[in-house]
PDB file of N, CA and C in Angstrom:
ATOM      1  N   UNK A   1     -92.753 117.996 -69.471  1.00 86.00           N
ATOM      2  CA  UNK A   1     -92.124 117.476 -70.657  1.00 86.00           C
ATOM      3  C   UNK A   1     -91.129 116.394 -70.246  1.00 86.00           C
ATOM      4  N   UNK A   2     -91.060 115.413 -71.042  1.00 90.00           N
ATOM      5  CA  UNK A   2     -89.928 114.347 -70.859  1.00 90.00           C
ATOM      6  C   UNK A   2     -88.649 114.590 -71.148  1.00 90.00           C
ATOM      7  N   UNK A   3     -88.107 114.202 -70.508  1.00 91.00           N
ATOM      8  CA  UNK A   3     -86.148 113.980 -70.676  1.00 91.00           C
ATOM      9  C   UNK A   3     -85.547 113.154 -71.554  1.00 91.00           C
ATOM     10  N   UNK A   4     -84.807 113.115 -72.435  1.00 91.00           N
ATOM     11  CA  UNK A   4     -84.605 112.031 -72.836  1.00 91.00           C
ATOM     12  C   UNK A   4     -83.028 112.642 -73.212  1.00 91.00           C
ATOM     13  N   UNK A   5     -82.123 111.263 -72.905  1.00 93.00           N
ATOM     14  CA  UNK A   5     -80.637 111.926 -73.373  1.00 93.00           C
ATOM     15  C   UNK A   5     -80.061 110.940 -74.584  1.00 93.00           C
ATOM     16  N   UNK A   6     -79.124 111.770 -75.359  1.00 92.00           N
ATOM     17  CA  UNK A   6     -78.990 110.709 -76.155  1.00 92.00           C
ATOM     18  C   UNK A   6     -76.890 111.465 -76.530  1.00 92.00           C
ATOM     19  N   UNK A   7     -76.330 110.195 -77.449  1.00 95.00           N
ATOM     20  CA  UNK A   7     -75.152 110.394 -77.765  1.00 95.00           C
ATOM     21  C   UNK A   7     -75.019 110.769 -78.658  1.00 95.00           C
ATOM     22  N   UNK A   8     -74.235 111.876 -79.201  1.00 95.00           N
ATOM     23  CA  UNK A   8     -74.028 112.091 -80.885  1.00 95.00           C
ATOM     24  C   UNK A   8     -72.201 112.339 -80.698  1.00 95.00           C
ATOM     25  N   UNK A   9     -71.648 111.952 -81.448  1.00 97.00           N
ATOM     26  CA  UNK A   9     -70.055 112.426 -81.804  1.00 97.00           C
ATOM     27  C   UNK A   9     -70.248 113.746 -81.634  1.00 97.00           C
ATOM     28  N   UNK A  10     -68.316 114.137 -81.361  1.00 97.00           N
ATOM     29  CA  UNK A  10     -68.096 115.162 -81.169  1.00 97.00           C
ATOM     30  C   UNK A  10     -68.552 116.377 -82.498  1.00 97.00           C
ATOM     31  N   UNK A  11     -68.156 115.739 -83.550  1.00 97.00           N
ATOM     32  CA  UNK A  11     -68.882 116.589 -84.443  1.00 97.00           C
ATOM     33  C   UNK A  11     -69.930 117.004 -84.421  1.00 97.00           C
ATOM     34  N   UNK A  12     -70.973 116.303 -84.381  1.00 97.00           N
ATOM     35  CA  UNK A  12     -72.481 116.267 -84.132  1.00 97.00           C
ATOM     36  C   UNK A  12     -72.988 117.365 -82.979  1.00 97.00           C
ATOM     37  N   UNK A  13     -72.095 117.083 -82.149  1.00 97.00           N
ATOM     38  CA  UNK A  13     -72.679 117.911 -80.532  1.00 97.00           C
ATOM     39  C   UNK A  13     -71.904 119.996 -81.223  1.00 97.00           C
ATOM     40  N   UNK A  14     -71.124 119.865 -81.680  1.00 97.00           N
ATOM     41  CA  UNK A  14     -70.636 121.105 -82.468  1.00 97.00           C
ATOM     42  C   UNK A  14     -70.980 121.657 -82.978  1.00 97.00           C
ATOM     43  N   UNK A  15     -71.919 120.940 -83.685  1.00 97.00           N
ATOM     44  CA  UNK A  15     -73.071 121.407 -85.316  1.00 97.00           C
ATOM     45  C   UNK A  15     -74.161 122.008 -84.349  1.00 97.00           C
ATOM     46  N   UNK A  16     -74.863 121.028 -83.416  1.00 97.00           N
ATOM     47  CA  UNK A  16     -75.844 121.588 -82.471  1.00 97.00           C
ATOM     48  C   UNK A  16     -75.666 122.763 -81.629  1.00 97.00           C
ATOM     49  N   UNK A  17     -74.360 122.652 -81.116  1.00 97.00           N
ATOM     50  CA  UNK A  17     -74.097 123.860 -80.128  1.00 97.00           C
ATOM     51  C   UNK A  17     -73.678 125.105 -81.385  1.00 97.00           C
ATOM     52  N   UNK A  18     -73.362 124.584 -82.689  1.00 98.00           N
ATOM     53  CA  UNK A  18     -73.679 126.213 -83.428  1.00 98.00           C
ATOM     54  C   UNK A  18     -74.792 126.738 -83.645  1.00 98.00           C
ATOM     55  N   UNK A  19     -75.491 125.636 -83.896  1.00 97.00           N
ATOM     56  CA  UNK A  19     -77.103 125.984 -84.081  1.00 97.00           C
ATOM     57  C   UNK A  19     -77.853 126.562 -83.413  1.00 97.00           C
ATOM     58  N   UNK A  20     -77.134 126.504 -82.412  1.00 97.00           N
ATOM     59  CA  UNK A  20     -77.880 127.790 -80.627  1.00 97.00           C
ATOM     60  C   UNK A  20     -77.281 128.568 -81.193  1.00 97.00           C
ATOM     61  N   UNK A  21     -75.791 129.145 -81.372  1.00 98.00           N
ATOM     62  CA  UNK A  21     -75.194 129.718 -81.099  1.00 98.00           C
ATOM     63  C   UNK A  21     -75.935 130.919 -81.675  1.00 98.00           C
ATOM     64  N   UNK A  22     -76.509 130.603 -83.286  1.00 97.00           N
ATOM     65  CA  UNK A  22     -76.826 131.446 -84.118  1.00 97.00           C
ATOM     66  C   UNK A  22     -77.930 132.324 -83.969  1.00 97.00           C
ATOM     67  N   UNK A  23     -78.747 131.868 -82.654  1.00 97.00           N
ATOM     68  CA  UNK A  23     -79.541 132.937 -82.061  1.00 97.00           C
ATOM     69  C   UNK A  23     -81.345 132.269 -82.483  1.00 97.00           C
ATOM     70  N   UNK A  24     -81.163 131.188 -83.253  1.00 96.00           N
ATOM     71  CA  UNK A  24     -82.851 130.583 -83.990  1.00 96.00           C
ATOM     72  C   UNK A  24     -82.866 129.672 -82.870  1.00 96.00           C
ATOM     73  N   UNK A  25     -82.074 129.418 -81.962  1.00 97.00           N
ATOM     74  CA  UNK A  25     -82.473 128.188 -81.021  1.00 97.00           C
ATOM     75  C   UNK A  25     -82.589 128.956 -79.607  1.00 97.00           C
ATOM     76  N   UNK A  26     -83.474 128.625 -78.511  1.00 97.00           N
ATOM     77  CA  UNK A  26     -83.031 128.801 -76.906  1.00 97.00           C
ATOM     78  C   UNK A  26     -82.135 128.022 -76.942  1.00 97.00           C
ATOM     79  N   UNK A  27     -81.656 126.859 -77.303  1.00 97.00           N
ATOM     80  CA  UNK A  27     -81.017 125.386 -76.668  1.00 97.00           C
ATOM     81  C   UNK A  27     -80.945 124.305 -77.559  1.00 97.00           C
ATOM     82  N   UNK A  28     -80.135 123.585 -77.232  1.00 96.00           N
ATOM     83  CA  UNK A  28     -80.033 122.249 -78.088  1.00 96.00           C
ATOM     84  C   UNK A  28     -81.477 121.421 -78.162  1.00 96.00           C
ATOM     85  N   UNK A  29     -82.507 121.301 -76.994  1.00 96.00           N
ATOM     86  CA  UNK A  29     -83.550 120.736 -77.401  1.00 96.00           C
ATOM     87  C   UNK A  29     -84.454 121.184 -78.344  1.00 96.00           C
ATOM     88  N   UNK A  30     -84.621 122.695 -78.222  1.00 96.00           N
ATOM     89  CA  UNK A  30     -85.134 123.332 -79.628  1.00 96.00           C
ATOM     90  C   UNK A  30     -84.897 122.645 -80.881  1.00 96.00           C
ATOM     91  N   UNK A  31     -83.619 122.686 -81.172  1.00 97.00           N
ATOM     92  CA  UNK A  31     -82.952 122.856 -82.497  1.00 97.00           C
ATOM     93  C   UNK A  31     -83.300 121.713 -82.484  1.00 97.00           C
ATOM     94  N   UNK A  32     -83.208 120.357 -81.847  1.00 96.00           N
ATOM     95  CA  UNK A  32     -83.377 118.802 -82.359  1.00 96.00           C
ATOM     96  C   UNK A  32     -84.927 118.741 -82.518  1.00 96.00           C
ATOM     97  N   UNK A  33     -85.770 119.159 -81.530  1.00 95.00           N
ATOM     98  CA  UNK A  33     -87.236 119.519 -82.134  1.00 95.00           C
ATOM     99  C   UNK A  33     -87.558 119.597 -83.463  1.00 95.00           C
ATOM    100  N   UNK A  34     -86.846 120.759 -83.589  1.00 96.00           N
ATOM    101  CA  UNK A  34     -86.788 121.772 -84.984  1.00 96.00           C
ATOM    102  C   UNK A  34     -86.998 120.299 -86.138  1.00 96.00           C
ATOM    103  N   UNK A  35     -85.771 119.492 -85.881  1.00 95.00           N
ATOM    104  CA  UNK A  35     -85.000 118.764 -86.601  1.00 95.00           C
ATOM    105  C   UNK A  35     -86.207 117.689 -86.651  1.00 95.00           C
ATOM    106  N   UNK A  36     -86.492 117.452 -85.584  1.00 95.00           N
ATOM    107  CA  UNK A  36     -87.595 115.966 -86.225  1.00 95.00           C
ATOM    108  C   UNK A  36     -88.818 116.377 -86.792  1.00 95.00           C
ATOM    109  N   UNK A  37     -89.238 117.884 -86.035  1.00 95.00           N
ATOM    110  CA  UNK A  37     -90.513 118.051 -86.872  1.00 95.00           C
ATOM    111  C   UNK A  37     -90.735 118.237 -88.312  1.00 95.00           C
ATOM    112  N   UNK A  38     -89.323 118.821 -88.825  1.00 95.00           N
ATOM    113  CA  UNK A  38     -89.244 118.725 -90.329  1.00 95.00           C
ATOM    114  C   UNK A  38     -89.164 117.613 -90.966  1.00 95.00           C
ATOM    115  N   UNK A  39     -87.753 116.678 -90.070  1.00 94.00           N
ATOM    116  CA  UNK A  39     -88.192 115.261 -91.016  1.00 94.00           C
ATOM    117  C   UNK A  39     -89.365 114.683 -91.107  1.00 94.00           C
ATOM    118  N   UNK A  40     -90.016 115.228 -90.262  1.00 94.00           N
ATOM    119  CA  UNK A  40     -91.819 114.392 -90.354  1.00 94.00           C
ATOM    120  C   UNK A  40     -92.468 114.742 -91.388  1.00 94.00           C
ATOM    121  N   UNK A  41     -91.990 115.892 -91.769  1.00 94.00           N
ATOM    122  CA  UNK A  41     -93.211 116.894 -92.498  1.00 94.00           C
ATOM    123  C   UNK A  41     -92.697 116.294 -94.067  1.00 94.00           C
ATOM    124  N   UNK A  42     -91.252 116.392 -93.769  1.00 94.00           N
ATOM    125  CA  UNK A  42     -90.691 115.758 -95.227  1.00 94.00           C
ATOM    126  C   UNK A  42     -90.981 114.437 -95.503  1.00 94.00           C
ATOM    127  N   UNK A  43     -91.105 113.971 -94.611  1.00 94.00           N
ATOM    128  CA  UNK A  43     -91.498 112.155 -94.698  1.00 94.00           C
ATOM    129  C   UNK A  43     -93.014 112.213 -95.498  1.00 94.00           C
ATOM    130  N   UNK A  44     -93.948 113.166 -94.919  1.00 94.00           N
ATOM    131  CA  UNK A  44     -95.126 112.824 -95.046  1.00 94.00           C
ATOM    132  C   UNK A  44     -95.377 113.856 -96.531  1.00 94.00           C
ATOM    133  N   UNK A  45     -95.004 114.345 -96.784  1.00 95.00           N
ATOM    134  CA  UNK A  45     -94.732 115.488 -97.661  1.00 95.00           C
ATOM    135  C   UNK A  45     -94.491 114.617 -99.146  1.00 95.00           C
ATOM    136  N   UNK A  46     -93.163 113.500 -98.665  1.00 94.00           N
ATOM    137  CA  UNK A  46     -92.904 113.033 -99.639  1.00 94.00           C
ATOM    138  C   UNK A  46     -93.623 111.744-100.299  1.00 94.00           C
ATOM    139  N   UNK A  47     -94.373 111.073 -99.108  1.00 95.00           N
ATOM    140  CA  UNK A  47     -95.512 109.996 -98.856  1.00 95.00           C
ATOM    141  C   UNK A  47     -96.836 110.833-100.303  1.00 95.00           C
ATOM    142  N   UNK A  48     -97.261 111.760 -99.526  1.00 96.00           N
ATOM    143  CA  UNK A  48     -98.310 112.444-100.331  1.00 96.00           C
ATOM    144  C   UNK A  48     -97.718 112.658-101.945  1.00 96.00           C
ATOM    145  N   UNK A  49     -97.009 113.067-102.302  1.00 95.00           N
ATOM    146  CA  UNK A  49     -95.898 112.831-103.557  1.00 95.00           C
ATOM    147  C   UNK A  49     -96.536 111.310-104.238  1.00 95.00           C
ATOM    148  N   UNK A  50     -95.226 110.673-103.870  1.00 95.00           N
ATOM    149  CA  UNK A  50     -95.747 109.256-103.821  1.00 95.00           C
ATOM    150  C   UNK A  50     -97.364 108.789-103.853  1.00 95.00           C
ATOM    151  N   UNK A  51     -98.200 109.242-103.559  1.00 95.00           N
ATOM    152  CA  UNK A  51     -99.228 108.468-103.653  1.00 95.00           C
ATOM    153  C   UNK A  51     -99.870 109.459-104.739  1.00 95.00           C
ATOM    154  N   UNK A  52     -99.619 110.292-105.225  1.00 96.00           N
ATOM    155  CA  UNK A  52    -100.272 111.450-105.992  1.00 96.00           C
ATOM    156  C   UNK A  52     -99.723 110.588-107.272  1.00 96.00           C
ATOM    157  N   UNK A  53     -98.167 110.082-107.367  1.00 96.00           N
ATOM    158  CA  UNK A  53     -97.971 109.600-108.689  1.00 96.00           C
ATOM    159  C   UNK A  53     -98.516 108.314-108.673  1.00 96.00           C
ATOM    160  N   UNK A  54     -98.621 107.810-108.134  1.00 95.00           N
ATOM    161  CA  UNK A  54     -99.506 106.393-107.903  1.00 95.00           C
ATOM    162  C   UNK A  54    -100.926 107.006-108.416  1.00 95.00           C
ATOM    163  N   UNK A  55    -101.779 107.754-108.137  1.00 95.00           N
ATOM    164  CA  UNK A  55    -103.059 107.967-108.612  1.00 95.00           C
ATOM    165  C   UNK A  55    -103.158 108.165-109.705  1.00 95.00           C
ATOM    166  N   UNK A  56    -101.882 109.272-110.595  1.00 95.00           N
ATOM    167  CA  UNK A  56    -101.926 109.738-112.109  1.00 95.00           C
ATOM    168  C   UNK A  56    -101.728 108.756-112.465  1.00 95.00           C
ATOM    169  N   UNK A  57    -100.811 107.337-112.363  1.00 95.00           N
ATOM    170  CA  UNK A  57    -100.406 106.079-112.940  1.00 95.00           C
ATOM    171  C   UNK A  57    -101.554 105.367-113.478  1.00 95.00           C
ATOM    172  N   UNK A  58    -102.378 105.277-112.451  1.00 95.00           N
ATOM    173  CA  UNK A  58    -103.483 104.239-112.251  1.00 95.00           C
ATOM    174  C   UNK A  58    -104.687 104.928-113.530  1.00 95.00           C
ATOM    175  N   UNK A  59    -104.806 106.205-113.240  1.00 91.00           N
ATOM    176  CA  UNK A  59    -105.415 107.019-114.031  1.00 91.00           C
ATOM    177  C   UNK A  59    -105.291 106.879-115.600  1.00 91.00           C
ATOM    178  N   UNK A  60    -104.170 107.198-115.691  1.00 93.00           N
ATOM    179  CA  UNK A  60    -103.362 106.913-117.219  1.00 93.00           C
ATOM    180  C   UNK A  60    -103.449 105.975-117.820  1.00 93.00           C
ATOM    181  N   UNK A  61    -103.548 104.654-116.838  1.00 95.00           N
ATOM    182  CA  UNK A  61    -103.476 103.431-117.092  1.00 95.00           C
ATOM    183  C   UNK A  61    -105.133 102.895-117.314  1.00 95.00           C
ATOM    184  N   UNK A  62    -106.253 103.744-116.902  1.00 92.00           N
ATOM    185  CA  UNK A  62    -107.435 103.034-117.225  1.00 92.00           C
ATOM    186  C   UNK A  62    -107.584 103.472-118.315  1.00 92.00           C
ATOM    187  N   UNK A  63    -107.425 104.240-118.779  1.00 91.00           N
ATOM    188  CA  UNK A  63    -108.297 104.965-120.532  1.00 91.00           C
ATOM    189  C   UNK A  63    -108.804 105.975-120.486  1.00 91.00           C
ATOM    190  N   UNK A  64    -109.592 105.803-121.083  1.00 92.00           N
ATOM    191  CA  UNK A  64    -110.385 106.973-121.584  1.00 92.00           C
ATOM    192  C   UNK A  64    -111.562 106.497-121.140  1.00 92.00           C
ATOM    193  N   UNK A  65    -112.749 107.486-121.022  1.00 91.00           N
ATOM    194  CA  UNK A  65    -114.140 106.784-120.535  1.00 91.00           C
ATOM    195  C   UNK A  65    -114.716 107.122-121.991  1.00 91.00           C
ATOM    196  N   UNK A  66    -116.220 106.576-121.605  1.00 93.00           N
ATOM    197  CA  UNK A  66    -117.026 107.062-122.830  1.00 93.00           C
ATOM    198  C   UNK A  66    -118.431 107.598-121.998  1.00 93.00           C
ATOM    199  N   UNK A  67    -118.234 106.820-120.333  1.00 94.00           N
ATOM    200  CA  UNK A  67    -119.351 108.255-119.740  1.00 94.00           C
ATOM    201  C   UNK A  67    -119.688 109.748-119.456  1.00 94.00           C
ATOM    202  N   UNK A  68    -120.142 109.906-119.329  1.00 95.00           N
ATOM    203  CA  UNK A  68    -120.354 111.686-119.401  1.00 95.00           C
ATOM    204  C   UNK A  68    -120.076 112.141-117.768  1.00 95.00           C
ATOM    205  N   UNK A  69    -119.628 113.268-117.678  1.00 94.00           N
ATOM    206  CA  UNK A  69    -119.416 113.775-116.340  1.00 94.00           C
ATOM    207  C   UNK A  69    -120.480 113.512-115.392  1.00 94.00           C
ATOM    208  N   UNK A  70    -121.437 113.671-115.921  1.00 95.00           N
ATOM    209  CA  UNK A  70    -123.247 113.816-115.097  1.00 95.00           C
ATOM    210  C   UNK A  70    -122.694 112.336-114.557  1.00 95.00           C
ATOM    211  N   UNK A  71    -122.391 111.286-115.513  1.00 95.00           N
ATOM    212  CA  UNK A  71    -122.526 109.744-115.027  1.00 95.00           C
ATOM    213  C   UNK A  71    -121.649 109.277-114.235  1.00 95.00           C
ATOM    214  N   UNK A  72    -120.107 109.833-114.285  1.00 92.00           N
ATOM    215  CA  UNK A  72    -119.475 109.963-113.493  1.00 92.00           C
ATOM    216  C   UNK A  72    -119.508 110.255-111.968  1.00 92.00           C
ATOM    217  N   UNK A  73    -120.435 111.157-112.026  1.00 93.00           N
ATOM    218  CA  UNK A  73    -120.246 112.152-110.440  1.00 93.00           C
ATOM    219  C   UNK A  73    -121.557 111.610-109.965  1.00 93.00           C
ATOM    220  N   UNK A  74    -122.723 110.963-110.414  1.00 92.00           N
ATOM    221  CA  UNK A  74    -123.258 110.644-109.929  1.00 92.00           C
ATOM    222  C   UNK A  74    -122.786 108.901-109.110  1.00 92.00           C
ATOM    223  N   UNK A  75    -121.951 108.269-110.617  1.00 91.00           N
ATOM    224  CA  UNK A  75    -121.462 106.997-109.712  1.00 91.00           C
ATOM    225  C   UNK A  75    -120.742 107.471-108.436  1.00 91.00           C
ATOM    226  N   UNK A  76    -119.782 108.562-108.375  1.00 90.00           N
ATOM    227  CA  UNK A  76    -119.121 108.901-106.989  1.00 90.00           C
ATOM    228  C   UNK A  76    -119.940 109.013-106.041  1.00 90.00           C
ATOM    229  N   UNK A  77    -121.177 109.588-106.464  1.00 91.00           N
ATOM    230  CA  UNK A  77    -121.775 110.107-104.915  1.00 91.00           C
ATOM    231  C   UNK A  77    -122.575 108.709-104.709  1.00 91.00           C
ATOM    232  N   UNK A  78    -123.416 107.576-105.171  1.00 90.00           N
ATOM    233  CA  UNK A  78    -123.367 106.654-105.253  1.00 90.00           C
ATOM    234  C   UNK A  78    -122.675 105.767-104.288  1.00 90.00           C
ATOM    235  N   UNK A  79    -121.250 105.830-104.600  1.00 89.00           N
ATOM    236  CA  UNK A  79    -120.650 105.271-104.009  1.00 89.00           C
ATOM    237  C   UNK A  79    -119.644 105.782-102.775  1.00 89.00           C
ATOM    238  N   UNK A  80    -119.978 106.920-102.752  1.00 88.00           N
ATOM    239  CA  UNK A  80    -119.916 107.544-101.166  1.00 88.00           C
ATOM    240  C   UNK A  80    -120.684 108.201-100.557  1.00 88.00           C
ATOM    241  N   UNK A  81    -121.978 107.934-101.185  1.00 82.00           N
ATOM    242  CA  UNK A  81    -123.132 108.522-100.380  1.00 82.00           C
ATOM    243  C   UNK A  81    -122.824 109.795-100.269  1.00 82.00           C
ATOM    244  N   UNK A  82    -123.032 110.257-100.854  1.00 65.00           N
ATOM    245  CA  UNK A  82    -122.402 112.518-100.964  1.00 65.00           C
ATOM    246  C   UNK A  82    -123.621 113.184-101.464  1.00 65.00           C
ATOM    247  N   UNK A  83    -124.656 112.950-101.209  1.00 53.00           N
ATOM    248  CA  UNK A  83    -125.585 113.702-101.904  1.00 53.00           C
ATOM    249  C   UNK A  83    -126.264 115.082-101.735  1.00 53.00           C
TER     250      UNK A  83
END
């Protein structure tokens, strides 16, 4: 595994060394682990969000159809070859 060191204020290094303290960490590298793998998850978490209201938008925004489901699902597979 790689090394990597970095600076945080005295506050910062306090918050971390409680965060062992409390028994959920071996160590400060844990706990900062801990820490980015969630912001990732939240990043991407919130990305998927975001693009989900982007789809209902777009959705909302075409209308109404007047094809039938059959015509529908066949244009999909059509056009992704899904057959």
């Amino acid at each position: 595994m790689a090394t990597m060191n970095i600076s945080l204020p005295d506050e910062m290094k306090a918050f971390v060394d409680a965060q062992v303290a409390t028994g959920m960490y071996a160590n400060a590298s844990d706990f900062i682990r801990d820490l980015i793998r969630n912001r990732a998850e939240e990043r991407d978490e919130a990305f998927a969000v975001e693009r989900l209201d982007d789809l209902l938008e777009q959705g909302l925004a075409s209308g109404i159809t007047t094809r039938s489901l059959e015509q529908i699902v066949a244009e999909a597979r059509m056009k992704y070859r899904c057959d």
